[in-house]
Protein backbone atom coordinates (compact mmCIF):
# COMPACT_ATOMS: atom_id res chain seq x y z
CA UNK A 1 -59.85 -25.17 -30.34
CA UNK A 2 -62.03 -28.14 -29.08
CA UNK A 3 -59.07 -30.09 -28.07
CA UNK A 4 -57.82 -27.47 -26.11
CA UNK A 5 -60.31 -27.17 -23.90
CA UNK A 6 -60.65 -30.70 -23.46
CA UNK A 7 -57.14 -30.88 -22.69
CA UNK A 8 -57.74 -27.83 -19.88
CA UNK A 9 -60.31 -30.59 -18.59
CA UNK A 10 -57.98 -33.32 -18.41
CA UNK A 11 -55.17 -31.71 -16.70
CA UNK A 12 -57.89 -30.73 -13.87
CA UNK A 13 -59.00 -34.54 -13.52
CA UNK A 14 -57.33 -36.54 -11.50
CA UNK A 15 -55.28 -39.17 -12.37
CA UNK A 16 -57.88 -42.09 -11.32
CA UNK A 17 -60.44 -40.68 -13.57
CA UNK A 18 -58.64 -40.18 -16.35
CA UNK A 19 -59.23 -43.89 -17.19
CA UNK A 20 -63.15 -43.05 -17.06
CA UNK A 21 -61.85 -40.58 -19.97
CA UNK A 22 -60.57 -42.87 -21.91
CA UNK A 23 -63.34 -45.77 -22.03
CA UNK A 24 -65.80 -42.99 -22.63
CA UNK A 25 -63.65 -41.42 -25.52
CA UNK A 26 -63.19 -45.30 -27.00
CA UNK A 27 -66.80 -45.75 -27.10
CA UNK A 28 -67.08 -42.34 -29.27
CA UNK A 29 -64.58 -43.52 -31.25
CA UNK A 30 -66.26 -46.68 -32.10
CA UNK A 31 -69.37 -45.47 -32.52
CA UNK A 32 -67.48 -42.79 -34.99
CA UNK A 33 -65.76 -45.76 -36.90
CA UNK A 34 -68.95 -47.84 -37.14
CA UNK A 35 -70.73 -44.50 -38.82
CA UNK A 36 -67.96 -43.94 -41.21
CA UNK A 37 -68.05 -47.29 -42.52
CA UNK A 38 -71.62 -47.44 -43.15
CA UNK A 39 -71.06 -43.58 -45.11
CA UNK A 40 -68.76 -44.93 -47.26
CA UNK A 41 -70.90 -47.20 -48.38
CA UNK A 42 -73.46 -44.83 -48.90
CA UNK A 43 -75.63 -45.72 -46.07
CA UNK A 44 -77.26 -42.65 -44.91
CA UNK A 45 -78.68 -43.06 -40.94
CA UNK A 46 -80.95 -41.52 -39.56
CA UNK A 47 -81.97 -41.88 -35.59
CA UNK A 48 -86.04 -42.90 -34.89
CA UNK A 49 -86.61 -41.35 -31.83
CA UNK A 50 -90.21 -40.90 -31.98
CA UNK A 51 -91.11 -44.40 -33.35
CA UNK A 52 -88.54 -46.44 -31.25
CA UNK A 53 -91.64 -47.82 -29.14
CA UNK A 54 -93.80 -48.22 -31.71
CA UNK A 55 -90.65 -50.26 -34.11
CA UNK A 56 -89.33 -52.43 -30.87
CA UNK A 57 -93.09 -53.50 -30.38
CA UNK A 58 -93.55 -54.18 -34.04
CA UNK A 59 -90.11 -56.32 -33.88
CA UNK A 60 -92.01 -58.29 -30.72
CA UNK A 61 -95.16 -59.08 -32.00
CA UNK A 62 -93.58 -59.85 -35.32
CA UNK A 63 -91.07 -61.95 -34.50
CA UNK A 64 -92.03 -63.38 -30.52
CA UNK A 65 -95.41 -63.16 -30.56
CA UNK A 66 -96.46 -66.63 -30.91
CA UNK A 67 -94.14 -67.14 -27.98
CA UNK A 68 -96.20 -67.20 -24.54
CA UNK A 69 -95.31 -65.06 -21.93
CA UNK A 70 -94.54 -67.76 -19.74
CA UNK A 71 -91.77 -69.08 -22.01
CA UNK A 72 -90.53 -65.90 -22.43
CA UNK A 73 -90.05 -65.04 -19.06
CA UNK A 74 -88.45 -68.83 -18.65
CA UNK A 75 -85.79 -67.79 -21.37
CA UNK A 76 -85.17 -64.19 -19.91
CA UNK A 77 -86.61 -62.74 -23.49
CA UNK A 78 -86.62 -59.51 -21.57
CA UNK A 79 -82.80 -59.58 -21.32
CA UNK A 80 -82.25 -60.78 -24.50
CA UNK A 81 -84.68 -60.87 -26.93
CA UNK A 82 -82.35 -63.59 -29.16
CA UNK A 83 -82.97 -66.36 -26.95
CA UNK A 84 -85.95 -66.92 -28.54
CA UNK A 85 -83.35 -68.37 -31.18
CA UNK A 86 -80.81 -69.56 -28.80
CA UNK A 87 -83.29 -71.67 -26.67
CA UNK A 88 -84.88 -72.87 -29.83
CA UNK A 89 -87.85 -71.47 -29.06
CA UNK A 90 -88.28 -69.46 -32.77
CA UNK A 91 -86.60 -71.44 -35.81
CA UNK A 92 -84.09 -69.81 -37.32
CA UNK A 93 -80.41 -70.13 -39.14
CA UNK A 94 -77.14 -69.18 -37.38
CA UNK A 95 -73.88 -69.14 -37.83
CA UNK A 96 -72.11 -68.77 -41.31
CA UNK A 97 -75.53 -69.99 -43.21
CA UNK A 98 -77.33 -66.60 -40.94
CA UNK A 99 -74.04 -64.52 -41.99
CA UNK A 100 -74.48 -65.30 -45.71
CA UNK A 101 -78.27 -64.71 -45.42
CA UNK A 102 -77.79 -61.73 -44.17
CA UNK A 103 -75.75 -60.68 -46.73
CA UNK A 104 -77.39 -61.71 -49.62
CA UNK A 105 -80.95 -60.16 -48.29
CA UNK A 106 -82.20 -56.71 -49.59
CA UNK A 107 -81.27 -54.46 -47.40
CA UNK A 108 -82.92 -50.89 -48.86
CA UNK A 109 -84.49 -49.51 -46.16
CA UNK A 110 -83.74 -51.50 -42.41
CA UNK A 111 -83.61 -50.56 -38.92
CA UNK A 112 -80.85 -50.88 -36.13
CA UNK A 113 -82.16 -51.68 -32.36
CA UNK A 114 -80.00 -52.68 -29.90
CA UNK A 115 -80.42 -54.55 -26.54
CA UNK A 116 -82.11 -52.78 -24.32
CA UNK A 117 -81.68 -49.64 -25.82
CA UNK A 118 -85.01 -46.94 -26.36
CA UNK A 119 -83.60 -45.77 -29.82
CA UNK A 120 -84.25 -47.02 -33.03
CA UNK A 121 -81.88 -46.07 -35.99
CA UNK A 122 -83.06 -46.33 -39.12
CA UNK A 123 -80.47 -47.09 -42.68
CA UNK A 124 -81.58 -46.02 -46.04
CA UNK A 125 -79.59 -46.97 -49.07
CA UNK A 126 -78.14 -49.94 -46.35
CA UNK A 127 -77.88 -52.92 -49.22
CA UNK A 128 -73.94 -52.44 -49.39
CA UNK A 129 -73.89 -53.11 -45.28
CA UNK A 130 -73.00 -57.05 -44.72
CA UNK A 131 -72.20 -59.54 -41.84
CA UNK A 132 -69.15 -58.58 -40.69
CA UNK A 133 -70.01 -54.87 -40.28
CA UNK A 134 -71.85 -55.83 -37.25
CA UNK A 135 -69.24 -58.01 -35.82
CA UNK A 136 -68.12 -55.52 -33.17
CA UNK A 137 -71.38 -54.70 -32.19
CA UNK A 138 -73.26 -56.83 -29.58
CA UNK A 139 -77.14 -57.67 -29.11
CA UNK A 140 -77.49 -55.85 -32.31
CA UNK A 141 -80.81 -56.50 -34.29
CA UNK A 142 -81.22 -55.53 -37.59
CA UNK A 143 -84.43 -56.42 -39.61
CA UNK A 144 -85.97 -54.78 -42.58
CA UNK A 145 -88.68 -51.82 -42.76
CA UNK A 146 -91.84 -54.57 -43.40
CA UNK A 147 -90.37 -56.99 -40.89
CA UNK A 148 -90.06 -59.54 -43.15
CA UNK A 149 -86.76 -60.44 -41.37
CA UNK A 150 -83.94 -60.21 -39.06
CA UNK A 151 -80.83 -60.72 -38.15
CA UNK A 152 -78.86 -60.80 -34.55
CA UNK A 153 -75.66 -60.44 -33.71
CA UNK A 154 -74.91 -60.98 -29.62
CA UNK A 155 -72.24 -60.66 -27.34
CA UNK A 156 -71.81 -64.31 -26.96
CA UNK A 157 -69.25 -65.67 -29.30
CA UNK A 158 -71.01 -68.96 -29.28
CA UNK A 159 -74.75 -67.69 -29.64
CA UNK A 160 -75.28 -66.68 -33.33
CA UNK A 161 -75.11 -65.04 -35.34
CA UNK A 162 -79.35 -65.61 -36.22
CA UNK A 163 -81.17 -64.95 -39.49
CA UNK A 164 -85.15 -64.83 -39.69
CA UNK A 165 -86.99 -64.70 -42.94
CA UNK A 166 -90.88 -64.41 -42.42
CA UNK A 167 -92.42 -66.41 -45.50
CA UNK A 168 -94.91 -64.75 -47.44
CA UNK A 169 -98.07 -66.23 -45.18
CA UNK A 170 -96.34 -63.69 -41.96
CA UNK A 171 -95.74 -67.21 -40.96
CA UNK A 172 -92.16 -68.13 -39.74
CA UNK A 173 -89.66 -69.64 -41.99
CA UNK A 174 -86.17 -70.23 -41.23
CA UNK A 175 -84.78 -68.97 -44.68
């Protein structure tokens, strides 16, 4: 029944929008893909929208806030909060040793932010979820529930991936 009214739609549009359509329905459709993955593992998702400020400013201070604002406005942290990593300016791992971190970590309980995004999404039952489940995803941070680490995967395919482990001091450690 759906589809036939969004067929009626289409055959209203014109024909230069119907390409519009189509990136909009891809999008959906990865988004749907990306879910369905993560459910058959078990991973049950659930979206934060009430806490997204209060998580993304945890994730800051946690993670950037030795980091003056000066330097951070010199490495555009604002646009991308991983160049803290990719202008050296946080240690960190990348690359395959950050992918095999990363899975290898707990991963119970962690949350999902994304670039620039206001939403938050929060995993439970996440410790199946590795690496390359993220690898179409871009300026995707995931860290766990007591910030103890992170890891980012970006859009550049020669920034990253980065890993974060906090050692047990909330000082930073590499690993």
């Amino acid at each position: 029944m759906i589809k036939d009214k969004i067929n009626e739609i289409l055959e209203k549009l014109p024909d230069e929008e119907l390409e519009n359509v189509y990136w909009a329905v891809k999008h959906i459709e990865k988004k749907y893909l990306f879910n369905w993955n993560l459910f058959g593992k078990g991973v049950k998702i659930t979206n934060q929208f009430e806490e997204s400020e209060k998580i993304i400013a945890l994730w800051d201070a946690t993670f950037a806030g030795h980091i003056s604002e000066e330097i951070k406005n010199d490495i555009y942290y604002n646009e991308f909060k991983w160049h803290i990593f990719s202008y050296k300016k946080q240690a960190c791992i990348s690359e395959h040793a950050a992918r095999s971190a990363f899975n290898t970590t707990n991963k119970k309980e962690v949350y999902v932010m994304y670039q620039n995004s206001p939403y938050i999404t929060l995993l439970r039952s996440a410790n199946e979820i590795v690496a390359e489940d993220f690898d179409t995803e871009q300026d995707v941070y995931i860290f766990d529930s007591s910030f103890t680490w992170t890891y980012v995967q970006t859009h550049e395919s020669m920034c990253g991936p980065y890993y974060l482990r906090l050692n047990k001091k909330n000082s930073v450690s590499s690993i």
